[in-house]
Coordinates of C-alpha atoms and ligand atoms in Angstrom, one line a residue:
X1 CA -77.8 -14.0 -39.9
X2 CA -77.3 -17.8 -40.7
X3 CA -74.7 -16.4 -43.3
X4 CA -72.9 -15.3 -40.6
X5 CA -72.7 -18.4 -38.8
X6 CA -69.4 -19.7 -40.2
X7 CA -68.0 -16.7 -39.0
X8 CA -68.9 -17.2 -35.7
X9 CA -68.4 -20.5 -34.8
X10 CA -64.8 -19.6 -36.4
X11 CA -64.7 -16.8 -33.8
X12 CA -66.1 -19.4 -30.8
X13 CA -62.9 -21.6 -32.1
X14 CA -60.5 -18.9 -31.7
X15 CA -61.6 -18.2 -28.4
X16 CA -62.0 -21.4 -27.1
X17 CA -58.5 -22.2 -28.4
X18 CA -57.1 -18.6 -26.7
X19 CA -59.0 -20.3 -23.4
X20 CA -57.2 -23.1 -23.6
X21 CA -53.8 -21.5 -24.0
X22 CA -54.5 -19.3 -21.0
X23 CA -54.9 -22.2 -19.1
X24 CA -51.1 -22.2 -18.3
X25 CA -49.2 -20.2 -16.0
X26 CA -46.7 -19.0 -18.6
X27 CA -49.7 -16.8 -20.1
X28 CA -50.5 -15.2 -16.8
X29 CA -46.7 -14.0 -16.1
X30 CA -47.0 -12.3 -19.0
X31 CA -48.6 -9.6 -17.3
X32 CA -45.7 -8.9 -15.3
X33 CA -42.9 -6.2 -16.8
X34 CA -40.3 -4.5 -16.4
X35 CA -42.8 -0.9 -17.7
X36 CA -45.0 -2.2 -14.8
X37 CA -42.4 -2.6 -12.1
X38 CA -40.8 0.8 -13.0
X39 CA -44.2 2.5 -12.6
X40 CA -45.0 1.6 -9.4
X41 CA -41.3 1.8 -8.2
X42 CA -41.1 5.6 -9.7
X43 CA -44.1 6.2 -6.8
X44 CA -42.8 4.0 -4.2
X45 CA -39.3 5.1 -4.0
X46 CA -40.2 8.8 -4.8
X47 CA -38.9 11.5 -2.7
X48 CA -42.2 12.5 -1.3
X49 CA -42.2 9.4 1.0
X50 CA -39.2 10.5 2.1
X51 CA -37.1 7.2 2.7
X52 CA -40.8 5.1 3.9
X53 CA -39.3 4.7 7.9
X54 CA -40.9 3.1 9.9
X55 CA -44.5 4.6 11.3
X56 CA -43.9 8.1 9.1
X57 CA -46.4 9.4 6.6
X58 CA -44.1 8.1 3.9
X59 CA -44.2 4.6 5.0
X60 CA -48.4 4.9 4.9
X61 CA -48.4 6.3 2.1
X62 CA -46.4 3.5 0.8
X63 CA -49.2 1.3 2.4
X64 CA -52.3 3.0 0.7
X65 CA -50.6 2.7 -2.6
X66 CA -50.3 -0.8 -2.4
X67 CA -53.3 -1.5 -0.5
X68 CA -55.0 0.4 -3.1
X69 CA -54.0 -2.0 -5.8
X70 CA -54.7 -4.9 -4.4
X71 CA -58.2 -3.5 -3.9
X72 CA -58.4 -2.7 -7.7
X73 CA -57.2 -5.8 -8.4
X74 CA -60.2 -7.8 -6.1
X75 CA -58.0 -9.0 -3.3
X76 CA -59.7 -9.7 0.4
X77 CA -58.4 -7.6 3.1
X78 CA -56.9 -10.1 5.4
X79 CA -56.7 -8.4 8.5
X80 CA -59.0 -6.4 10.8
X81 CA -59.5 -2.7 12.2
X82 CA -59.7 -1.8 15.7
X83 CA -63.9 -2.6 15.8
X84 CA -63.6 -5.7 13.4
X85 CA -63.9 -4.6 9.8
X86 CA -62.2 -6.1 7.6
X87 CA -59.0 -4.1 6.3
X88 CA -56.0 -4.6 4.4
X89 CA -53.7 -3.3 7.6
X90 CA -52.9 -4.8 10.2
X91 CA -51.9 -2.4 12.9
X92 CA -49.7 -2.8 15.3
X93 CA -47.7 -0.4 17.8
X94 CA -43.8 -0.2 18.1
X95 CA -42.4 1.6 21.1
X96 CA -39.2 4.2 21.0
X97 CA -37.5 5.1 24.3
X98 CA -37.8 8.8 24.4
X99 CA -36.4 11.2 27.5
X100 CA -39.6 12.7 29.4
X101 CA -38.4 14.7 30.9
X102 CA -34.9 15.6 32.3
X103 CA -33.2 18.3 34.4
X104 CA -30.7 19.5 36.4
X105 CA -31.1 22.4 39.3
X106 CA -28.9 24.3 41.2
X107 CA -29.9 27.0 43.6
X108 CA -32.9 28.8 41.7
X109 CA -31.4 28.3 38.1
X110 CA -33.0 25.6 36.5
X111 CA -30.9 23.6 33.3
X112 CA -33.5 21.5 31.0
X113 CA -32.4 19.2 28.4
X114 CA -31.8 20.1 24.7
X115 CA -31.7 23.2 25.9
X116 CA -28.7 23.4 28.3
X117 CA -27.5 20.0 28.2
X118 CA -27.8 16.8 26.3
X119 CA -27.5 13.1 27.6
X120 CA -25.6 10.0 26.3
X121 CA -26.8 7.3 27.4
X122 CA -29.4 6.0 29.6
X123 CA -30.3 6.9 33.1
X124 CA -32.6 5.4 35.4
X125 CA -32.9 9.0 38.0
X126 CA -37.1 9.2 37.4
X127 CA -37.3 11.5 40.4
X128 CA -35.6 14.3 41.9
X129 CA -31.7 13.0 43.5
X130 CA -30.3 15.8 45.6
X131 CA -26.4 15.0 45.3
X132 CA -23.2 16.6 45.5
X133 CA -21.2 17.4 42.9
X134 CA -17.3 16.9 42.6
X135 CA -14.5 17.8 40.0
X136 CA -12.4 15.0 38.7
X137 CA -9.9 16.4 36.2
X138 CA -11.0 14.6 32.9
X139 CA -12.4 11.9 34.5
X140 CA -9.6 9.3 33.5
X141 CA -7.6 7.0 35.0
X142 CA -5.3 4.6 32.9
X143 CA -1.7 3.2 34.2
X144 CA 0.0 6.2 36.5
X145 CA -2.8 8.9 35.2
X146 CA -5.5 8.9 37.3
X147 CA -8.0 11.7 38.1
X148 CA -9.7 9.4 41.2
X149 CA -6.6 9.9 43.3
X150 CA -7.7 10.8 46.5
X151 CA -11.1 11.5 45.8
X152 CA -14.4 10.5 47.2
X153 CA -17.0 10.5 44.8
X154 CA -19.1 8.2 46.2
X155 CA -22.8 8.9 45.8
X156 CA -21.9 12.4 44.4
X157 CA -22.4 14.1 40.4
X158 CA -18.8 13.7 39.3
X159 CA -18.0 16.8 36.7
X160 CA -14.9 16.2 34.2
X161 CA -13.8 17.7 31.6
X162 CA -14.9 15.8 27.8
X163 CA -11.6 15.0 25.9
X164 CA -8.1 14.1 27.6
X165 CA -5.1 16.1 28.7
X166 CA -2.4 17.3 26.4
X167 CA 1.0 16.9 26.9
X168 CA 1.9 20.6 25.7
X169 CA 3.8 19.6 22.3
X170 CA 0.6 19.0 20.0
X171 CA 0.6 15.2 21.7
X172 CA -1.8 13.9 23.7
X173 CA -0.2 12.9 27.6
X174 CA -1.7 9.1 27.1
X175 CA -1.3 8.2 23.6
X176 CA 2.1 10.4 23.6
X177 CA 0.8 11.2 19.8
X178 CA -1.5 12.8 17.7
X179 CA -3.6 10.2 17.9
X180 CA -6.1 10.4 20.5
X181 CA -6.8 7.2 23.5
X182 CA -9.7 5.9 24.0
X183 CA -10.4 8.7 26.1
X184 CA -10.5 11.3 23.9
X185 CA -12.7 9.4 21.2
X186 CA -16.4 9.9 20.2
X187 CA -17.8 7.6 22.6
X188 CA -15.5 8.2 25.7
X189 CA -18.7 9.2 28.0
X190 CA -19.3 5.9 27.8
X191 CA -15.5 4.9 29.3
X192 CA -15.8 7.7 31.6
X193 CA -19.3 7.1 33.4
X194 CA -18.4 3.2 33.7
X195 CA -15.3 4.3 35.6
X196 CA -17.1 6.8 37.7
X197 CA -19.7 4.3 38.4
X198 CA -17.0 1.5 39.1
X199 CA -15.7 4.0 41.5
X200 CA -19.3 4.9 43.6
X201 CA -20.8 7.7 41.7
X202 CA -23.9 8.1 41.1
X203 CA -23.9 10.0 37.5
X204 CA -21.2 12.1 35.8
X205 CA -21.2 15.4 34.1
X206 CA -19.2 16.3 31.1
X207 CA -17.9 19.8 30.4
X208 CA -18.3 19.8 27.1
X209 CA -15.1 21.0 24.9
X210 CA -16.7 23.1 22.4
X211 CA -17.2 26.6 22.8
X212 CA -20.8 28.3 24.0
X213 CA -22.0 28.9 20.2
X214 CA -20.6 25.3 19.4
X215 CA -22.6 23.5 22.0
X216 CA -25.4 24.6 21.1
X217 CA -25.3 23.9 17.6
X218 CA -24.8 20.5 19.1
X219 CA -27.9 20.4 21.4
X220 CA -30.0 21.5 18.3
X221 CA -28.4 19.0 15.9
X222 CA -29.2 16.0 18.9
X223 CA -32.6 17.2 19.3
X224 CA -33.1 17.5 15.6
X225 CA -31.5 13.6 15.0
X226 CA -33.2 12.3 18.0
X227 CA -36.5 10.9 16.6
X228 CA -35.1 9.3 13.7
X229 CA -31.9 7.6 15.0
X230 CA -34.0 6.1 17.9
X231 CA -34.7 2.3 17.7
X232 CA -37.9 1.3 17.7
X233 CA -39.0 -2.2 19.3
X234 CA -41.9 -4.6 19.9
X235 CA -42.2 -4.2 23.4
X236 CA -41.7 -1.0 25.7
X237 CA -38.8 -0.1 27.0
X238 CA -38.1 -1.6 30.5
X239 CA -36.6 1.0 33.1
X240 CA -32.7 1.1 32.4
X241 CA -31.1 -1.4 35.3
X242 CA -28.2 1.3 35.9
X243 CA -27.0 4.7 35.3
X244 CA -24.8 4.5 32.3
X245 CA -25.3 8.1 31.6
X246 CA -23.7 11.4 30.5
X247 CA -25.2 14.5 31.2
X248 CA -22.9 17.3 29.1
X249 CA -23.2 21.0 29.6
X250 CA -21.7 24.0 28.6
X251 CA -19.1 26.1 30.0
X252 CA -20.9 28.2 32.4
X253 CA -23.2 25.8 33.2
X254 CA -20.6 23.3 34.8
X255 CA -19.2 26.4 36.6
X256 CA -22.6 26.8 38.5
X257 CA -23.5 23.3 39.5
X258 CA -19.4 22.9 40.6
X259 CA -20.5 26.2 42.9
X260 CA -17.5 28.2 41.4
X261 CA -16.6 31.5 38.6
X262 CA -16.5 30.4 35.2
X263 CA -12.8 31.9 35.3
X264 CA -11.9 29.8 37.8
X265 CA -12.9 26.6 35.9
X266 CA -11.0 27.7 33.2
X267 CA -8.1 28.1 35.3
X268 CA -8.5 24.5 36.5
X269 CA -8.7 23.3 32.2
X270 CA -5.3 24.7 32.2
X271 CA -4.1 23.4 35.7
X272 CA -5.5 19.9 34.4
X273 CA -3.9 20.0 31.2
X274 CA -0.6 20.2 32.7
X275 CA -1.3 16.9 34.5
X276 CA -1.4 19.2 37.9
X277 CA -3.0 17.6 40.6
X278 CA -3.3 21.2 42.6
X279 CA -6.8 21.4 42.1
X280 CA -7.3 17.5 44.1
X281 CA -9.3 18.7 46.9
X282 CA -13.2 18.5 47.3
X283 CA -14.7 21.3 44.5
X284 CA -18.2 21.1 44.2
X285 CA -21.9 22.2 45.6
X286 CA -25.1 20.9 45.6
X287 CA -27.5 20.3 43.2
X288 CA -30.9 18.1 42.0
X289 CA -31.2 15.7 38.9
X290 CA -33.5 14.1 37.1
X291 CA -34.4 12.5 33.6
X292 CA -36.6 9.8 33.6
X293 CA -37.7 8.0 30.4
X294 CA -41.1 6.7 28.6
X295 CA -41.9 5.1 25.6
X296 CA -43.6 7.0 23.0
X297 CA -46.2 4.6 20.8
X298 CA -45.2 4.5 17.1
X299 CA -48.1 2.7 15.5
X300 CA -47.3 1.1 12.2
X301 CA -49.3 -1.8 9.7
X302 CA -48.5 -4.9 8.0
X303 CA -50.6 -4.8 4.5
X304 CA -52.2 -8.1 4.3
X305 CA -54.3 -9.2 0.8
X306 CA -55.6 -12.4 0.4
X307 CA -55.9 -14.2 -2.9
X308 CA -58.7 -17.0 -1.9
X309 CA -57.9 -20.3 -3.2
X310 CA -60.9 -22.4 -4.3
X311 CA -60.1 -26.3 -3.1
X312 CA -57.3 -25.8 -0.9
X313 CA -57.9 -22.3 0.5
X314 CA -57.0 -23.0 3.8
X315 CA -53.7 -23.8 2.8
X316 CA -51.7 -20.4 2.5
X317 CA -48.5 -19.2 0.5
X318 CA -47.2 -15.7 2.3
X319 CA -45.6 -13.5 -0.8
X320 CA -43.3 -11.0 1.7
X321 CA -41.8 -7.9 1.0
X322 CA -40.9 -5.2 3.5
X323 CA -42.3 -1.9 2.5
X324 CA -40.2 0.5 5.1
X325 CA -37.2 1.7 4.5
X326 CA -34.4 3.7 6.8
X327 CA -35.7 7.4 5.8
X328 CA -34.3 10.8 5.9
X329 CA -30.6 10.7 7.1
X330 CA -29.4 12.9 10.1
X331 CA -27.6 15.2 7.3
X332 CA -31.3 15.6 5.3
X333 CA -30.9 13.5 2.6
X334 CA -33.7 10.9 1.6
X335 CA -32.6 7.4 1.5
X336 CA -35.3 6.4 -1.3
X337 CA -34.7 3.0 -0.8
X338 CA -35.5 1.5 -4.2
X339 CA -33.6 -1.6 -4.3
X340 CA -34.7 -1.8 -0.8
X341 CA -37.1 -3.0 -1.0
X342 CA -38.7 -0.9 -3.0
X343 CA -38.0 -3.8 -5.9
X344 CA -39.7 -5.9 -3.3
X345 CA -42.8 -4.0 -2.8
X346 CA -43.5 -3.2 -6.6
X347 CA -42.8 -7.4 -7.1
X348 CA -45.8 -8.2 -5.0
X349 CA -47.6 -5.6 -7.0
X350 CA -47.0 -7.4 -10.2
X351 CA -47.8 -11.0 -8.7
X352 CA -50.8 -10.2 -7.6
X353 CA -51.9 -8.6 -10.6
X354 CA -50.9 -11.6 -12.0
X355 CA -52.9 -14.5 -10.2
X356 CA -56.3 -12.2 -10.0
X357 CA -56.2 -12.4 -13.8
X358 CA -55.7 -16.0 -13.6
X359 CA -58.6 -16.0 -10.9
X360 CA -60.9 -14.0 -13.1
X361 CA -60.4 -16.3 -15.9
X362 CA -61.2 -19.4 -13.5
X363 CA -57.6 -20.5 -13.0
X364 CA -56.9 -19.1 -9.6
X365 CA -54.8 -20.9 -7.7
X366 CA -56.2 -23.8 -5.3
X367 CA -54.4 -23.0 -2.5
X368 CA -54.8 -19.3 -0.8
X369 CA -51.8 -16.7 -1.6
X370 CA -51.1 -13.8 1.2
X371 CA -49.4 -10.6 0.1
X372 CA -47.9 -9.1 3.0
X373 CA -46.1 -6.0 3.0
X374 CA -44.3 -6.0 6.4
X375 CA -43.0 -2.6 8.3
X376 CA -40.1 -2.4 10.9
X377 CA -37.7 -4.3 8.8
X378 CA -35.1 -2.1 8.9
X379 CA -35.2 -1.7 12.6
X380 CA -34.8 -5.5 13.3
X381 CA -37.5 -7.5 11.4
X382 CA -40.2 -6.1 13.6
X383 CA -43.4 -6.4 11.1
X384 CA -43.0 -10.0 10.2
X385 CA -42.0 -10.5 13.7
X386 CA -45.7 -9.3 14.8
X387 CA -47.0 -11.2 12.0
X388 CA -45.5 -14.6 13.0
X389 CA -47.0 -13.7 16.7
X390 CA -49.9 -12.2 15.3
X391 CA -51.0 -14.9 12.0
X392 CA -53.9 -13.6 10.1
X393 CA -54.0 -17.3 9.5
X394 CA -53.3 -20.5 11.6
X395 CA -49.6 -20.7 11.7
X396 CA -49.8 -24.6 11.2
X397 CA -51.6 -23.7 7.9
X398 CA -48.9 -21.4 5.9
X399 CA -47.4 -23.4 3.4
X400 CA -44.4 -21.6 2.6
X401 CA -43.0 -18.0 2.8
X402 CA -41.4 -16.5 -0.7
X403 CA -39.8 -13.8 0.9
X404 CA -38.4 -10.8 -1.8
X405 CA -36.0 -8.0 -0.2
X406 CA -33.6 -6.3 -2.8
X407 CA -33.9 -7.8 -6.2
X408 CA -32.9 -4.5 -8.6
X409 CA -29.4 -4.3 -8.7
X410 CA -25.9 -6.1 -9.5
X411 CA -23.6 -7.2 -6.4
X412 CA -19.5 -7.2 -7.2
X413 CA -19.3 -10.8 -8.0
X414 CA -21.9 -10.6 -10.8
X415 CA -20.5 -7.6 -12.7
X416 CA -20.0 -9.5 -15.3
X417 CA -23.1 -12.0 -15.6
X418 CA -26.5 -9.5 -14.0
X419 CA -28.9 -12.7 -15.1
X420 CA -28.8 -14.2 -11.4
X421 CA -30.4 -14.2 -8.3
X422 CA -29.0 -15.8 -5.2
X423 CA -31.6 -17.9 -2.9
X424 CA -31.5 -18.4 0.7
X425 CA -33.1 -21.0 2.4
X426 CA -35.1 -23.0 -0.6
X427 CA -33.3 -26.3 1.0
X428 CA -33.3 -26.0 4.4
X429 CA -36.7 -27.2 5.7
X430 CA -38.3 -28.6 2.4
X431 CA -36.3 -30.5 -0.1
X432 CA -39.6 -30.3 -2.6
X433 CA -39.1 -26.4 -2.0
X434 CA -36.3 -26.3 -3.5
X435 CA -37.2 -28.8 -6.5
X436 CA -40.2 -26.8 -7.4
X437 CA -38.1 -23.7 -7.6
X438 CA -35.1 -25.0 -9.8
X439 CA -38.0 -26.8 -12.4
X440 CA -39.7 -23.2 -12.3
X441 CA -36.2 -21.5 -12.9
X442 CA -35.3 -24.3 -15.4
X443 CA -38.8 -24.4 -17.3
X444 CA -39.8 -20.4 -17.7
X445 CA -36.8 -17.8 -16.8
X446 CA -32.7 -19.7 -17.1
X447 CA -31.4 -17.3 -14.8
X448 CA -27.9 -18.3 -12.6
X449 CA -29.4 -19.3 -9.2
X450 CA -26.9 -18.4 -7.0
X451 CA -26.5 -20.3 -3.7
X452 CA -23.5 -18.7 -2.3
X453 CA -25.2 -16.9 0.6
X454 CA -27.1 -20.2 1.4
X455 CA -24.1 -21.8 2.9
X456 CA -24.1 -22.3 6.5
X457 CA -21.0 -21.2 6.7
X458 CA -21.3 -18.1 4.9
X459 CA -20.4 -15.4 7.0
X460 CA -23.0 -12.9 6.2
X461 CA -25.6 -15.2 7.4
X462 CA -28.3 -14.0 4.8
X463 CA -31.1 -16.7 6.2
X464 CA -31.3 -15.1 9.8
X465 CA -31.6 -11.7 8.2
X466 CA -34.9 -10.9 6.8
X467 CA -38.3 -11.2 7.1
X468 CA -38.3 -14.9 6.0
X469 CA -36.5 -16.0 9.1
X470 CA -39.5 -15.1 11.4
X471 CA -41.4 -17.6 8.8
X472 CA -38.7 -20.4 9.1
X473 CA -38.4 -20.0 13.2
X474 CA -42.2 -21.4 13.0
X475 CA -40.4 -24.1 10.5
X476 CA -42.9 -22.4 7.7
X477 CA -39.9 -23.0 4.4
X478 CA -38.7 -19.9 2.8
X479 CA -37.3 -19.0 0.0
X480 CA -35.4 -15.9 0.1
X481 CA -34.8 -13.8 -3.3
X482 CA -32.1 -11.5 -3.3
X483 CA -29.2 -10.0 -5.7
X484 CA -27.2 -8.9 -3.0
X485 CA -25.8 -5.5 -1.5
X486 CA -24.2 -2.6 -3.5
X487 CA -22.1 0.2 -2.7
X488 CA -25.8 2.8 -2.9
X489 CA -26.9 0.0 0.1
X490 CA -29.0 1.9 2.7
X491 CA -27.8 5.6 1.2
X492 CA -29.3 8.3 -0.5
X493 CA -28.1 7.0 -3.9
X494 CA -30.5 3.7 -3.4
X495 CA -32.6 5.4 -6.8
X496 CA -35.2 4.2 -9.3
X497 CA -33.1 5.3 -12.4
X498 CA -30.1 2.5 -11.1
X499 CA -32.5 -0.4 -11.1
X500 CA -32.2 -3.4 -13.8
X501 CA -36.0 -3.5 -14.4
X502 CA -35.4 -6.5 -17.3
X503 CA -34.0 -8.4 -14.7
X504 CA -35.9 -7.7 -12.0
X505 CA -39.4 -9.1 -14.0
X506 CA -37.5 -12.3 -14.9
X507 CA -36.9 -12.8 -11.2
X508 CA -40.4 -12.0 -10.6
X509 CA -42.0 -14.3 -13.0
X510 CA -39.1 -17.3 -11.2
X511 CA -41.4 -16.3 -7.8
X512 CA -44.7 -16.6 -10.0
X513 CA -44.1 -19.9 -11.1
X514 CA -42.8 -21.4 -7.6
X515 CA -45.6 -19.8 -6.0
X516 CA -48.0 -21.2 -8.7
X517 CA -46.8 -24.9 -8.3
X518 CA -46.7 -24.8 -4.6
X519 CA -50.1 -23.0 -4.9
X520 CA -51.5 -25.3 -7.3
X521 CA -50.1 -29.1 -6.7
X522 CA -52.2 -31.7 -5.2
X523 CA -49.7 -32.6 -2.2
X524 CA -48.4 -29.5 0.0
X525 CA -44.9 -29.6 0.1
X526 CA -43.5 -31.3 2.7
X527 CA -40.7 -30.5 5.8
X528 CA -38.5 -33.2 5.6
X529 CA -35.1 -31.3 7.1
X530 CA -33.6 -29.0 9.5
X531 CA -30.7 -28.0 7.9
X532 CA -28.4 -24.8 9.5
Ligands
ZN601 ZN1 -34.3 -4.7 3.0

């Protein structure tokens, strides 16, 4: 045994001495790499979570798999369940404006929507409106053209045709060319129901131009698209002020609620299209309308995980990345959303990992450090809106906000040089902000920081356009990380084989070391400007 001693106390030496080395931060950002990163990307921007929008199964799973690691990795749920357990989401509910219901009647025939008709628009007719309806040509009036000649439609269901009139040559009669007017484009129900509405109707009904099978291939692509093209908000959706509405029906359908054969509408197309004005008396019946709105409830969660600090833990640094993405496209690809922000997401993996090493080795960070994985970004920086409403912590008492949203691929103006990162917003409220993260950058990673979108003249105005800026409107400094946009930018070519994992740890390991000083230094930083 005594023999052996040497041996030891050799051994005790080396470890003491490995102790030691551990002591500094370089050590600890060891465990972050690019083999990491990839992993958890390769689940994250997989196509089973189909594109991660907002509120879907895709985006939750997204928020178990990250919840689950920070779990592994001994971080304190920082938010609360409905009865007041701790948990790592916190849930919140958005709203989408959906139809109700919505229908038109004429006689005993009944027409429902996405079934007979479809509606552009929004209406505000919640109840039953018995009205008149009344033909109007195309609905168009612009210079000598005008369809309102002589016609009352005040208080009454206009009916036009959708489209404009020809001029018999392969010209249209207002443009006088191929090219078709305003009219004729794909949002003209919008030009045509102001006009009817400047003029006293109450609604407008568009014959739609396609033929029966056509239209309703179109009903069933709307009612298909409907749920994911839909924005979602914060609060519900107040009763539209006015009708700006188009309610468009088929053929046959139009024919009915204008109380007349379908021949004879079709007789009128033709009158119409030769700019005839024969037709410019009083043609149309009765009828009842309806559609009246609600908001469905899309419930959706922040994930919130806590790194306690040990002298300072009051004090908190907010590690951001948004976790949804813009999901499956109206043509049924899956945006996978990898860059973004899946690079994000997987980033906050790696730092956490990171300091709860540190931690378990007794060189966790003074200060607290929140990982928050925010939803609703992509439909207008809803989840770090909530959160700035909503603090897990007092608002007063958040340090900074190191905000991460697209950090795995090469914009146009690096093509040449991929070792950058641009930052947004490091100067604007806290000059030691900034200093901290060019000493970090200098000291551990020499990458090209990249302050081109920081500007305040920079057109694409970068700082008011993520998560960060719902941090700095509390005048919380941020520090944005971001390597810009790329042609694969919200689309289905967004993939995990395209991203520059090398890079992509180096920037992480830049956000490990500002976060470790700001975490670790005796003075928090200080605001000391306001700049635009
Ligand atoms: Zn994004």
């Amino acid at each position: 045994m005594f023999k052996r001693l040497p041996f030891l106390s050799g051994a005790l030496v080396l470890l003491t001495l490995q102790a030691g080395a551990q002591s500094t931060a370089g050590d600890y950002a060891g465990t972050i790499t690019p083999e990491n990163l990839r992993k958890h990307l390769t689940v994250i921007a997989h196509d089973s979570l189909e594109g991660r929008a907002t509120g879907s199964p895709g985006q939750k799973k997204a928020a178990e798999y990250v919840a689950s690691y920070y779990r592994q990795y001994g971080l304190k749920p920082a938010a609360a369940d409905a009865s007041g357990k701790p948990g790592f989401f916190q849930v919140y509910n958005l709203y989408r404006g959906a139809w109700e219901s919505a229908h038109i009647r004429k006689g005993r025939q009944l027409y429902e929507l996405n079934r007979d008709f479809y509606i552009d628009g929004l209406a505000n007719m919640p109840e039953d409106e018995s009205l008149t309806t009344i033909f109007a040509g195309y609905g168009i009036s612009e210079g000598s053209y005008n369809d309102y000649e002589n016609l009352d439609v005040r208080n009454k269901a206009v009916v036009v045709f959708e489209g404009e009139p020809g001029s018999g040559n392969g010209n249209y009669l207002l443009s006088g060319s191929t090219e078709p007017s305003k009219w004729g484009r794909a949002r003209a129900w919008e030009e045509k129901a102001r006009l009817a509405l400047s003029k006293g109707a109450r609604t407008i009904i568009i014959i739609s131009s396609q033929n029966a099978q056509g239209f309703e291939k179109e009903i069933q692509r709307r009612a298909s698209m409907a749920p994911r093209v839909r924005r979602l908000s914060l609060r519900q959706e107040e009763a539209p002020a006015r009708n700006l509405a188009a309610f468009t029906v088929g053929e046959a359908a139009a024919a009915s609620l204008l109380g007349i054969r379908e021949k004879k509408l079709k007789k009128l197309k033709a009158k119409t299209d030769k700019g005839s004005s024969s037709w410019k008396k009083h043609i149309g019946d009765d009828i009842t309308i309806m559609a009246k709105r609600q908001s469905e409830v899309v419930p959706t969660e922040n994930v919130a995980a806590l790194l306690e600090g040990t002298d300072k833990k009051d004090e908190i640094v907010v590690i951001s990345a948004h976790l949804d993405h813009i999901g499956i496209s109206p043509d049924g690809q899956i945006n996978n959303g990898a860059d973004d922000d899946g690079t994000g997401t997987v980033a906050l993996l790696e730092l956490a990992e990171a300091f709860s090493k540190a931690k378990a080795e007794g060189k966790g960070p003074r200060r607290s450090i929140l990982f928050l994985n925010v939803t609703g970004e992509e439909m207008g920086l809803l989840g770090s809106e909530f959160y700035s409403e909503n603090p897990l912590f007092p608002s007063e008492n958040h340090v900074a906000n190191l905000n991460i949203d697209m950090i795995g691929r090469v914009d146009d103006a690096h093509k040449d040089n991929p070792d950058y990162v641009y930052l947004i917003g490091s100067d604007k409220l806290s000059s030691e902000l900034h200093a901290i993260s060019e000493n970090a950058n200098q000291k551990y990673v020499n990458l090209t920081l990249d302050y081109t979108f920081n500007h305040p003249d920079d057109p694409n105005r970068f700082y008011y356009r993520s998560d960060h800026y719902n941090f700095a409107k509390k005048g919380i400094p941020v520090i944005f990380y971001f390597t810009g946009v790329h042609e694969d930018y919200h689309r289905p070519g967004d993939d995990v084989e395209k991203i520059l994992f090398d890079r992509q740890a180096r920037i992480v390991k830049l956000i490990f070391h500002t976060a470790w000083e700001l975490a670790n230094r005796g003075e928090r930083i200080k605001v000391d400007s306001n700049k635009p």
